[in-house]
CSV table of C-alpha atoms and ligand atoms in Angstrom, one decimal:
chain,number,residue,atom,x,y,z
A,1,MET,CA,-4.6,-20.7,0.4
A,2,ALA,CA,-3.9,-19.3,3.8
A,3,VAL,CA,-5.0,-15.8,4.7
A,4,ASP,CA,-1.9,-13.3,5.4
A,5,LEU,CA,-2.3,-10.5,8.0
A,6,LEU,CA,-1.0,-7.0,8.1
A,7,LEU,CA,-1.2,-5.4,11.7
A,8,GLY,CA,0.0,-2.4,13.3
A,9,LEU,CA,2.1,-3.2,16.2
A,10,GLN,CA,2.1,0.2,18.2
A,11,TRP,CA,-0.6,2.7,18.7
A,12,GLY,CA,-1.6,3.0,15.0
A,13,ASP,CA,-0.5,5.0,12.1
A,14,GLU,CA,2.6,2.9,11.6
A,15,GLY,CA,2.2,3.1,7.7
A,16,LYS,CA,-0.3,0.2,7.1
A,17,GLY,CA,-2.0,2.0,4.3
A,18,LYS,CA,1.4,2.7,2.4
A,19,ILE,CA,2.5,-1.1,2.9
A,20,VAL,CA,-0.8,-2.7,1.9
A,21,ASP,CA,-0.6,-0.6,-1.4
A,22,VAL,CA,2.8,-1.8,-2.0
A,23,LEU,CA,2.0,-5.4,-1.3
A,24,THR,CA,-1.3,-5.6,-3.1
A,25,LYS,CA,0.3,-6.6,-6.4
A,26,ASN,CA,1.0,-10.1,-4.7
A,27,TYR,CA,-2.6,-10.5,-3.8
A,28,ASP,CA,-6.0,-11.1,-5.3
A,29,ILE,CA,-8.3,-9.8,-2.1
A,30,ILE,CA,-7.4,-7.1,0.4
A,31,ALA,CA,-10.0,-7.3,3.3
A,32,ARG,CA,-10.3,-4.9,6.2
A,33,PHE,CA,-11.3,-6.6,9.3
A,34,GLN,CA,-12.1,-4.1,11.9
A,35,GLY,CA,-12.1,-0.4,12.9
A,36,GLY,CA,-14.0,2.1,10.8
A,37,PRO,CA,-13.4,5.8,10.0
A,38,ASN,CA,-11.3,6.3,13.0
A,39,ALA,CA,-8.6,5.0,10.8
A,40,GLY,CA,-6.6,7.1,8.5
A,41,HIS,CA,-4.5,5.1,6.0
A,42,THR,CA,-2.3,7.2,3.8
A,43,LEU,CA,-0.9,6.2,0.3
A,44,GLU,CA,1.4,8.1,-1.8
A,45,PHE,CA,2.2,7.5,-5.5
A,46,ASP,CA,2.7,9.4,-8.6
A,47,GLY,CA,2.8,12.7,-6.7
A,48,ILE,CA,-0.7,11.8,-5.3
A,49,LYS,CA,-1.3,11.6,-1.6
A,50,HIS,CA,-4.4,9.7,-0.7
A,51,VAL,CA,-6.3,9.1,2.7
A,52,LEU,CA,-8.6,6.2,3.0
A,53,HIS,CA,-10.7,5.6,6.3
A,54,THR,CA,-13.0,2.7,5.7
A,55,ILE,CA,-12.1,1.5,2.1
A,56,PRO,CA,-9.2,-1.1,2.1
A,57,SER,CA,-5.8,0.1,0.8
A,58,GLY,CA,-5.7,-2.1,-2.2
A,59,ILE,CA,-8.4,-0.1,-4.0
A,60,PHE,CA,-6.0,1.8,-6.4
A,61,HIS,CA,-4.9,-1.7,-8.0
A,62,LYS,CA,-7.1,-2.8,-11.0
A,63,ASN,CA,-6.7,-6.5,-10.4
A,64,ALA,CA,-7.4,-6.6,-6.9
A,65,LEU,CA,-10.8,-6.9,-5.1
A,66,ASN,CA,-11.3,-5.0,-1.7
A,67,VAL,CA,-13.6,-6.3,1.0
A,68,VAL,CA,-15.0,-4.2,3.9
A,69,GLY,CA,-15.4,-7.2,6.4
A,70,ASN,CA,-18.0,-7.9,9.0
A,71,GLY,CA,-15.8,-6.6,11.8
A,72,VAL,CA,-15.8,-3.0,10.3
A,73,VAL,CA,-18.1,-0.3,11.3
A,74,ILE,CA,-19.2,1.8,8.5
A,75,ASP,CA,-20.4,5.6,8.4
A,76,PRO,CA,-22.4,6.1,5.1
A,77,VAL,CA,-21.6,9.8,5.3
A,78,ILE,CA,-17.8,9.4,5.7
A,79,PHE,CA,-18.1,6.4,3.0
A,80,LYS,CA,-19.7,8.5,0.6
A,81,LYS,CA,-16.9,11.3,1.0
A,82,GLU,CA,-14.3,8.5,0.4
A,83,LEU,CA,-16.1,7.4,-2.7
A,84,ASP,CA,-16.4,11.0,-4.0
A,85,ALA,CA,-12.6,11.3,-3.5
A,86,LEU,CA,-12.1,8.4,-5.5
A,87,LYS,CA,-14.0,9.5,-8.5
A,88,LYS,CA,-11.2,11.1,-10.2
A,89,PHE,CA,-9.5,7.9,-10.5
A,90,GLU,CA,-12.1,6.3,-12.6
A,91,LEU,CA,-12.1,2.9,-10.9
A,92,ASP,CA,-15.1,0.4,-11.4
A,93,ILE,CA,-15.9,0.8,-7.7
A,94,LYS,CA,-19.2,-1.4,-8.0
A,95,SER,CA,-16.9,-4.4,-9.1
A,96,ILE,CA,-13.8,-4.0,-7.1
A,97,LEU,CA,-15.3,-2.9,-3.7
A,98,LEU,CA,-17.5,-5.4,-1.8
A,99,ILE,CA,-19.2,-4.8,1.6
A,100,SER,CA,-20.1,-7.3,4.2
A,101,ARG,CA,-23.9,-7.5,5.0
A,102,LYS,CA,-22.8,-8.0,8.6
A,103,ALA,CA,-20.8,-4.8,8.9
A,104,HIS,CA,-22.2,-2.6,11.4
A,105,LEU,CA,-23.7,1.1,10.7
A,106,ILE,CA,-22.5,4.1,12.4
A,107,LEU,CA,-25.6,6.4,13.0
A,108,PRO,CA,-25.4,10.0,13.4
A,109,THR,CA,-26.2,9.4,16.9
A,110,HIS,CA,-23.5,7.3,17.6
A,111,ARG,CA,-21.3,10.1,16.8
A,112,LEU,CA,-23.2,12.4,19.1
A,113,LEU,CA,-23.1,9.8,21.7
A,114,ASP,CA,-19.2,9.5,21.3
A,115,ALA,CA,-19.0,13.3,21.7
A,116,ALA,CA,-21.2,13.4,24.9
A,117,SER,CA,-19.3,10.4,26.5
A,118,GLU,CA,-16.2,12.3,25.9
A,119,ALA,CA,-17.4,15.5,27.2
A,120,SER,CA,-18.7,13.7,30.4
A,121,LYS,CA,-15.2,12.3,31.1
A,122,GLY,CA,-13.6,15.6,31.5
A,123,LYS,CA,-9.8,15.2,32.0
A,124,ALA,CA,-10.0,11.4,31.8
A,125,LYS,CA,-11.2,11.4,28.0
A,126,ILE,CA,-10.0,8.9,25.9
A,127,GLY,CA,-9.1,11.3,23.1
A,128,SER,CA,-11.5,9.4,20.7
A,129,THR,CA,-11.7,10.5,16.9
A,130,LEU,CA,-15.3,11.2,17.7
A,131,LYS,CA,-16.4,9.1,14.6
A,132,GLY,CA,-18.9,7.1,16.9
A,133,ILE,CA,-16.7,4.0,17.1
A,134,GLY,CA,-17.2,3.2,20.8
A,135,PRO,CA,-21.1,3.7,20.7
A,136,THR,CA,-21.3,1.6,17.5
A,137,TYR,CA,-19.3,-1.3,18.9
A,138,MET,CA,-21.4,-0.9,22.1
A,139,ASP,CA,-24.7,-1.6,20.1
A,140,LYS,CA,-23.1,-4.3,18.4
A,141,THR,CA,-22.3,-6.2,21.6
A,142,GLY,CA,-25.3,-5.0,23.0
A,143,ARG,CA,-27.3,-6.6,20.3
A,144,ASN,CA,-29.0,-3.6,19.2
A,145,GLY,CA,-27.0,-2.5,16.2
A,146,MET,CA,-28.0,-1.9,12.5
A,147,ARG,CA,-26.1,-3.8,10.0
A,148,ILE,CA,-25.5,-3.1,6.1
A,149,GLY,CA,-27.8,-5.9,5.4
A,150,ASP,CA,-30.7,-4.3,7.2
A,151,LEU,CA,-30.6,-1.6,4.4
A,152,GLU,CA,-31.9,-4.2,2.0
A,153,LEU,CA,-35.0,-4.5,4.2
A,154,SER,CA,-38.1,-2.3,3.4
A,155,ASN,CA,-38.4,-1.3,7.2
A,156,TRP,CA,-34.9,-0.2,7.5
A,157,LYS,CA,-36.0,3.3,8.4
A,158,GLU,CA,-38.4,2.0,11.1
A,159,LYS,CA,-35.3,0.4,12.6
A,160,TYR,CA,-33.2,3.4,12.2
A,161,ARG,CA,-35.8,5.5,14.0
A,162,ALA,CA,-36.2,3.2,17.1
A,163,LEU,CA,-32.4,3.3,17.7
A,164,ALA,CA,-31.9,6.9,16.9
A,165,ASP,CA,-34.6,7.8,19.4
A,166,LYS,CA,-33.2,5.7,22.0
A,167,HIS,CA,-29.7,7.3,21.4
A,168,GLU,CA,-31.3,10.7,21.8
A,169,ALA,CA,-32.6,9.7,25.3
A,170,MET,CA,-29.1,8.5,26.2
A,171,ILE,CA,-27.6,11.8,24.9
A,172,ASP,CA,-29.9,13.7,27.4
A,173,PHE,CA,-28.9,11.3,30.2
A,174,TYR,CA,-25.2,12.6,29.7
A,175,ASP,CA,-26.3,16.2,30.7
A,176,VAL,CA,-23.6,17.7,28.6
A,177,ASP,CA,-23.7,20.6,26.2
A,178,ILE,CA,-23.8,19.1,22.8
A,179,GLN,CA,-25.1,21.2,20.2
A,180,TYR,CA,-26.7,19.6,17.2
A,181,ASP,CA,-29.2,19.5,14.4
A,182,LEU,CA,-30.4,15.9,14.0
A,183,LYS,CA,-32.6,16.6,11.3
A,184,ASP,CA,-29.8,18.0,9.2
A,185,LEU,CA,-27.6,15.0,10.2
A,186,GLU,CA,-30.3,12.4,9.2
A,187,GLU,CA,-30.8,14.2,5.8
A,188,GLN,CA,-27.0,13.7,5.1
A,189,PHE,CA,-27.3,9.9,6.5
A,190,CYS,CA,-30.2,8.9,4.3
A,191,ALA,CA,-28.8,10.6,1.3
A,192,ALA,CA,-25.5,8.7,1.8
A,193,VAL,CA,-27.4,5.4,2.5
A,194,GLU,CA,-29.1,5.7,-0.9
A,195,GLU,CA,-25.4,5.9,-2.6
A,196,LEU,CA,-24.3,3.2,-0.4
A,197,LYS,CA,-27.0,0.8,-1.6
A,198,GLU,CA,-25.9,1.2,-5.2
A,199,LEU,CA,-22.6,-0.7,-4.1
A,200,THR,CA,-22.3,-4.5,-3.9
A,201,PHE,CA,-23.2,-6.1,-0.7
A,202,ILE,CA,-22.0,-9.7,0.2
A,203,ASP,CA,-22.1,-12.5,2.6
A,204,SER,CA,-18.3,-12.0,3.2
A,205,GLU,CA,-17.3,-14.9,5.2
A,206,GLU,CA,-18.9,-17.3,2.5
A,207,PHE,CA,-17.2,-15.1,-0.3
A,208,LEU,CA,-13.7,-15.3,1.3
A,209,TYR,CA,-14.2,-19.2,2.1
A,210,GLN,CA,-14.9,-19.7,-1.5
A,211,ALA,CA,-11.9,-17.6,-2.5
A,212,GLN,CA,-9.5,-19.5,-0.1
A,213,LYS,CA,-10.7,-22.7,-1.8
A,214,GLN,CA,-10.2,-21.5,-5.2
A,215,GLY,CA,-6.5,-20.5,-4.1
A,216,LYS,CA,-7.1,-16.8,-4.3
A,217,LYS,CA,-4.3,-14.8,-2.2
A,218,ILE,CA,-5.9,-12.8,0.6
A,219,LEU,CA,-4.4,-10.0,2.5
A,220,ALA,CA,-6.2,-8.9,5.6
A,221,GLU,CA,-5.5,-5.3,6.5
A,222,GLY,CA,-5.7,-4.3,10.1
A,223,ALA,CA,-6.6,-0.7,11.4
A,224,GLN,CA,-5.2,1.1,14.6
A,225,GLY,CA,-2.5,-0.9,16.3
A,226,SER,CA,-1.9,-3.6,19.0
A,227,LEU,CA,-1.8,-1.3,21.7
A,228,LEU,CA,-5.0,0.3,21.1
A,229,ASP,CA,-6.7,-3.3,21.1
A,230,ILE,CA,-9.8,-3.5,23.4
A,231,ASP,CA,-8.3,-6.6,25.4
A,232,PHE,CA,-4.6,-6.2,25.0
A,233,GLY,CA,-4.1,-2.5,24.6
A,234,THR,CA,-3.6,0.3,27.3
A,235,TYR,CA,-7.2,0.1,28.5
A,236,PRO,CA,-9.5,2.2,28.8
A,237,TYR,CA,-7.1,4.3,26.4
A,238,VAL,CA,-7.8,2.1,23.5
A,239,THR,CA,-10.4,1.6,20.5
A,240,SER,CA,-13.4,-0.6,20.7
A,241,SER,CA,-12.3,-3.6,18.5
A,242,ASN,CA,-9.7,-6.4,18.6
A,243,THR,CA,-7.0,-4.9,16.4
A,244,THR,CA,-4.9,-7.9,16.9
A,245,ALA,CA,-4.5,-11.1,14.9
A,246,ALA,CA,-7.5,-12.7,16.6
A,247,GLY,CA,-9.6,-9.8,15.3
A,248,ALA,CA,-8.9,-10.9,11.5
A,249,CYS,CA,-10.7,-14.3,12.3
A,250,THR,CA,-13.7,-12.8,14.0
A,251,GLY,CA,-13.9,-9.8,11.6
A,252,LEU,CA,-13.7,-11.7,8.3
A,253,GLY,CA,-15.0,-15.3,9.3
A,254,VAL,CA,-11.5,-16.7,8.7
A,255,ALA,CA,-10.5,-19.8,10.6
A,256,PRO,CA,-7.5,-19.6,12.9
A,257,ASN,CA,-5.9,-22.6,11.0
A,258,GLN,CA,-6.1,-20.6,7.9
A,259,ILE,CA,-4.1,-17.8,8.8
A,260,GLY,CA,-0.4,-17.7,7.0
A,261,ASP,CA,1.9,-14.9,7.4
A,262,VAL,CA,1.5,-12.3,10.2
A,263,LYS,CA,3.2,-9.2,9.0
A,264,GLY,CA,3.7,-6.8,11.8
A,265,ILE,CA,4.4,-3.1,10.9
A,266,PHE,CA,6.2,-0.6,13.3
A,267,LYS,CA,8.0,3.0,13.1
A,268,ALA,CA,11.5,3.0,13.9
A,269,TYR,CA,10.4,5.2,16.9
A,270,ALA,CA,7.0,5.6,18.5
A,271,THR,CA,3.9,7.8,18.5
A,272,ARG,CA,0.5,7.9,19.9
A,273,VAL,CA,-2.5,10.2,19.1
A,274,GLY,CA,-5.1,10.8,21.9
A,275,SER,CA,-4.8,10.1,25.6
A,276,GLY,CA,-3.2,7.5,27.4
A,277,PRO,CA,0.1,6.2,28.8
A,278,PHE,CA,3.2,6.2,26.6
A,279,PRO,CA,6.2,5.2,28.6
A,280,THR,CA,9.0,6.3,26.2
A,281,GLU,CA,7.2,9.9,25.3
A,282,LEU,CA,9.6,12.7,24.7
A,283,PHE,CA,8.8,16.1,25.7
A,284,ASP,CA,12.0,17.6,24.6
A,285,GLU,CA,13.6,18.8,21.3
A,286,ASP,CA,14.2,15.2,20.2
A,287,GLY,CA,10.4,14.6,20.4
A,288,GLU,CA,9.7,17.9,18.5
A,289,THR,CA,12.2,16.8,15.6
A,290,MET,CA,10.6,13.5,15.2
A,291,GLY,CA,7.0,15.2,15.1
A,292,ARG,CA,8.4,17.8,12.5
A,293,VAL,CA,10.5,15.7,10.5
A,294,GLY,CA,7.9,12.7,10.5
A,295,ASN,CA,5.0,15.1,9.8
A,296,GLU,CA,3.3,13.6,12.8
A,297,PHE,CA,-0.1,14.6,12.5
A,298,GLY,CA,-3.4,12.4,12.5
A,299,ALA,CA,-4.5,11.4,9.2
A,300,THR,CA,-8.1,11.5,10.2
A,301,THR,CA,-8.2,14.3,12.9
A,302,GLY,CA,-5.2,16.3,12.1
A,303,ARG,CA,-4.1,16.2,15.8
A,304,PRO,CA,-0.5,16.4,16.5
A,305,ARG,CA,0.9,12.8,17.4
A,306,ARG,CA,2.9,12.4,20.7
A,307,CYS,CA,6.4,11.3,19.8
A,308,GLY,CA,8.9,9.1,21.6
A,309,TRP,CA,11.8,6.5,21.5
A,310,LEU,CA,11.0,3.0,20.2
A,311,ASP,CA,9.6,0.8,23.0
A,312,LEU,CA,10.8,-2.8,22.7
A,313,VAL,CA,8.9,-4.1,25.8
A,314,ALA,CA,5.8,-3.2,24.1
A,315,LEU,CA,6.8,-4.2,20.8
A,316,LYS,CA,7.9,-7.6,21.9
A,317,TYR,CA,4.5,-7.8,23.7
A,318,ALA,CA,2.8,-6.9,20.3
A,319,VAL,CA,4.8,-9.7,18.4
A,320,GLN,CA,3.9,-12.1,20.8
A,321,VAL,CA,0.1,-11.5,21.1
A,322,ASN,CA,-0.1,-11.5,17.2
A,323,GLY,CA,2.3,-14.2,16.5
A,324,VAL,CA,4.3,-12.0,14.0
A,325,THR,CA,6.1,-14.0,11.6
A,326,GLU,CA,7.8,-10.8,9.6
A,327,LEU,CA,8.4,-7.2,10.4
A,328,MET,CA,8.3,-4.1,8.6
A,329,MET,CA,10.2,-1.0,10.0
A,330,MET,CA,8.8,2.4,8.8
A,331,LYS,CA,10.1,5.9,8.9
A,332,GLY,CA,13.7,5.1,9.6
A,333,ASP,CA,14.3,8.2,7.4
A,334,VAL,CA,12.9,10.4,10.2
A,335,LEU,CA,15.7,9.4,12.5
A,336,SER,CA,18.6,10.6,10.2
A,337,GLY,CA,20.7,13.2,12.0
A,338,PHE,CA,20.1,12.0,15.5
A,339,LYS,CA,23.5,11.5,16.9
A,340,LYS,CA,22.4,9.0,19.5
A,341,LEU,CA,19.2,6.9,19.4
A,342,LYS,CA,17.7,5.1,22.6
A,343,VAL,CA,15.5,2.1,22.6
A,344,ALA,CA,13.6,0.9,25.7
A,345,THR,CA,14.5,-2.5,26.6
A,346,ALA,CA,12.9,-2.9,30.1
A,347,TYR,CA,10.9,-1.1,32.5
A,348,LYS,CA,11.7,-0.3,36.1
A,349,TYR,CA,8.4,-1.2,37.8
A,350,LYS,CA,7.8,-1.2,41.4
A,351,GLY,CA,11.5,-1.1,42.2
A,352,LYS,CA,12.2,-4.1,39.8
A,353,GLU,CA,13.4,-4.4,36.4
A,354,ILE,CA,10.9,-6.1,34.1
A,355,THR,CA,11.0,-6.9,30.5
A,356,HIS,CA,7.2,-7.7,29.9
A,357,LEU,CA,4.4,-5.2,29.6
A,358,PRO,CA,2.6,-5.0,33.1
A,359,TYR,CA,-1.0,-4.4,33.8
A,360,ASN,CA,-0.2,-0.6,34.4
A,361,ILE,CA,2.1,1.3,32.4
A,362,GLU,CA,1.4,4.9,33.7
A,363,ALA,CA,4.3,7.1,34.3
A,364,GLU,CA,4.0,6.9,38.0
A,365,ASN,CA,4.4,2.9,37.6
A,366,VAL,CA,6.8,2.6,35.0
A,367,THR,CA,10.2,4.2,34.0
A,368,PRO,CA,11.8,2.9,30.8
A,369,ILE,CA,15.3,1.6,30.8
A,370,TYR,CA,17.2,2.5,27.7
A,371,LYS,CA,19.9,1.2,25.6
A,372,GLU,CA,21.8,3.9,23.6
A,373,MET,CA,22.8,3.4,20.1
A,374,ASN,CA,24.6,5.3,17.4
A,375,GLY,CA,22.6,7.4,15.1
A,376,TRP,CA,23.2,7.9,11.2
A,377,ALA,CA,23.5,11.3,9.3
A,378,GLU,CA,22.8,9.9,5.9
A,379,ASP,CA,19.5,10.8,4.1
A,380,LEU,CA,17.6,7.4,3.5
A,381,THR,CA,14.9,8.7,1.4
A,382,LYS,CA,16.8,8.3,-1.9
A,383,MET,CA,18.2,4.9,-1.2
A,384,SER,CA,16.9,1.9,-3.0
A,385,LYS,CA,19.1,-1.0,-2.1
A,386,VAL,CA,19.9,-2.6,1.3
A,387,GLU,CA,23.8,-2.1,0.5
A,388,GLN,CA,23.3,1.6,0.6
A,389,PHE,CA,22.3,1.6,4.3
A,390,PRO,CA,24.7,3.2,6.8
A,391,LYS,CA,26.4,1.0,9.3
A,392,ALA,CA,24.6,2.4,12.1
A,393,LEU,CA,21.3,1.7,10.6
A,394,ASN,CA,22.3,-1.9,9.9
A,395,GLU,CA,23.2,-2.0,13.6
A,396,TYR,CA,19.9,-0.8,14.7
A,397,ILE,CA,18.0,-3.3,12.4
A,398,ALA,CA,20.3,-6.1,13.6
A,399,PHE,CA,19.7,-5.2,17.3
A,400,LEU,CA,15.9,-5.2,16.9
A,401,GLU,CA,15.9,-8.5,14.9
A,402,LYS,CA,17.8,-10.0,17.7
A,403,GLU,CA,15.6,-8.7,20.4
A,404,LEU,CA,12.3,-9.4,18.7
A,405,GLU,CA,13.4,-12.8,17.0
A,406,VAL,CA,11.6,-11.9,13.9
A,407,PRO,CA,13.3,-10.8,10.7
A,408,ILE,CA,12.5,-7.3,9.4
A,409,LYS,CA,11.7,-7.8,5.6
A,410,ILE,CA,10.7,-4.3,4.6
A,411,VAL,CA,12.4,-1.0,5.6
A,412,SER,CA,10.6,2.1,4.4
A,413,VAL,CA,12.5,5.2,3.9
A,414,GLY,CA,9.7,7.6,2.7
A,415,PRO,CA,5.9,7.9,2.1
A,416,ASP,CA,5.8,7.1,-1.5
A,417,ARG,CA,5.2,3.6,-2.8
A,418,THR,CA,8.7,3.6,-4.4
A,419,GLN,CA,10.6,4.4,-1.1
A,420,THR,CA,10.2,0.7,0.0
A,421,ILE,CA,13.5,-1.5,0.3
A,422,HIS,CA,12.7,-5.3,0.6
A,423,ARG,CA,15.4,-7.2,2.8
B,1,GDP,P1,-1.5,4.1,8.8
B,1,GDP,O1,-2.8,4.4,9.8
B,1,GDP,O2,-0.9,2.9,9.5
B,1,GDP,O3,-1.9,3.7,7.5
B,1,GDP,O4,-0.4,5.1,8.8
B,1,GDP,P2,-0.9,6.7,8.5
B,1,GDP,O5,-1.2,6.9,7.0
B,1,GDP,O6,-1.9,7.2,9.5
B,1,GDP,O7,0.4,7.5,9.0
B,1,GDP,C1,1.7,7.2,8.5
B,1,GDP,C2,2.2,8.3,7.9
B,1,GDP,O8,3.7,8.2,7.7
B,1,GDP,C3,1.6,9.0,6.4
B,1,GDP,O9,1.7,10.1,6.3
B,1,GDP,C4,2.6,8.1,5.5
B,1,GDP,O10,2.5,8.9,4.2
B,1,GDP,C5,3.8,8.4,6.1
B,1,GDP,N1,4.9,7.3,5.8
B,1,GDP,C6,4.8,6.0,5.7
B,1,GDP,N2,5.8,5.5,5.6
B,1,GDP,C7,6.8,6.3,5.7
B,1,GDP,C8,8.2,6.3,5.7
B,1,GDP,O11,8.8,5.3,5.6
B,1,GDP,N3,8.9,7.6,5.9
B,1,GDP,C9,8.3,8.7,5.9
B,1,GDP,N4,8.8,9.9,6.1
B,1,GDP,N5,6.9,8.8,5.9
B,1,GDP,C10,6.1,7.6,5.9
B,2,IMO,P1,-5.1,4.0,12.0
B,2,IMO,O1,-5.8,2.7,11.4
B,2,IMO,C1,-4.0,6.1,15.7
B,2,IMO,C2,-7.0,6.3,18.7
B,2,IMO,C3,-7.7,7.7,19.1
B,2,IMO,C4,-8.0,7.4,20.5
B,2,IMO,C5,-8.3,6.1,20.7
B,2,IMO,C6,-9.9,5.8,20.5
B,2,IMO,O2,-4.9,5.3,11.2
B,2,IMO,O3,-3.8,3.6,12.5
B,2,IMO,P2,-11.8,5.8,18.7
B,2,IMO,O4,-12.1,6.8,17.8
B,2,IMO,O5,-11.3,4.4,18.1
B,2,IMO,O6,-12.7,5.8,19.8
B,2,IMO,O7,-10.4,6.5,19.4
B,2,IMO,O8,-7.7,5.3,19.6
B,2,IMO,N1,-7.1,5.9,17.4
B,2,IMO,C7,-6.1,6.0,16.6
B,2,IMO,N2,-4.9,6.3,16.7
B,2,IMO,N3,-4.6,5.6,14.6
B,2,IMO,C8,-5.7,5.0,14.4
B,2,IMO,O9,-6.0,4.4,13.3
B,2,IMO,C9,-6.5,5.3,15.3
B,2,IMO,N4,-8.0,5.0,15.5
B,2,IMO,C10,-8.1,5.3,16.8
B,2,IMO,O10,-6.7,8.7,18.8
B,2,IMO,O11,-6.7,7.7,21.1
B,3,MG,MG1,-3.5,6.3,10.4
């Protein structure tokens, strides 16, 4: 049975958590393949709002297994907090949550290194979530990292000490003013590790291979978005993993010819949190309205998200890089009340009009060229059928489908599980 993927097509926070939760009823296994606690995936149902960071978004469904894949980086301290927040739901976590032995560990000193690196960059800072993501993936590719499987070894604390000592020397090298009490951080870390060790560790690539052979339905859940991909995003203002479809192969051990549907998710407008270029960003009342109505604050850091019009040049690029087979449009309800909507269909770049994403998309290189469309006044949040959609919304959807050449299968009209319309 092929493995389906669900990926963000913009700069993250498209609504992946909500849609994975909605789709889990159709799957046996939900598997996160990259990123770590930099992610914040929000789920809403029965009047409860829940934010997950490392744990896959299928966790609230009794019949699904949730796998944290080898491509994920895990901070035991944050993981423990996530587990604590789940306690009131009385889930059988040991049975339904499985962790890859090959997933890498975020040490307290990785977080400190993240902070030191950002502080040293001054104005050029990435705007990292400061969860230690970059330094952990650096240790992974530098072949110095610690993995979940190491925690089963009797000498894991020695390995830990050697790596943490090295990190401390590196922090000194940055020569920035970072205040910390490592002893306290290490106590928290070791306590959290003991709790983590109570969970189920697996050889996840073998587990997923056997599951595929048995015909189990698997959905791979991405974190971040395609424009934050380490290779294809707006480098260096990106995260440190492959957020695109290829990342699911390396982050789970799924062969490329075993990938089925590629579900791409996007907001009806665009947002970005952290630094980096954003050609369609708005600095006016329209942007302020999107932020306020869309409640655009980071689910992990609480930072306000920058808002702007939908960028079809960037979206087409993401559809292309991922091989998206179906689309999901989120937060259309936030655009209700805008008389006119704009969608960037091309860029002016070095005096020429182009329709592909160039190497450099900073404001000084790129000016978006917009198509203006009619907005809709109707409140979408109570709608439950496509037939209720206003004409202008149907026109917006039809235009995007024509441009992207991929059908929009789901239109989300609010944060709740139930506010999801299948087309
Ligand atoms: P993720 O990182 O892709 O899972 O997305 P986040 O959870 O970080 O951010 C998406 C935010 O939008 C969350 O607060 C969701 O509850 C909310 N949301 C998701 N879909 C919709 C929608 O269709 N309409 C509105 N108004 N909010 C939505
Ligand atoms: P989800 O899965 C939005 C951004 C940060 C920063 C850059 C690098 O919720 O969509 P990092 O901490 O990875 O070193 O930060 O990437 N970023 C996200 N933005 N949603 C996310 O995840 C993000 N994860 C990282 O803001 O600009
Ligand atoms: Mg998020």
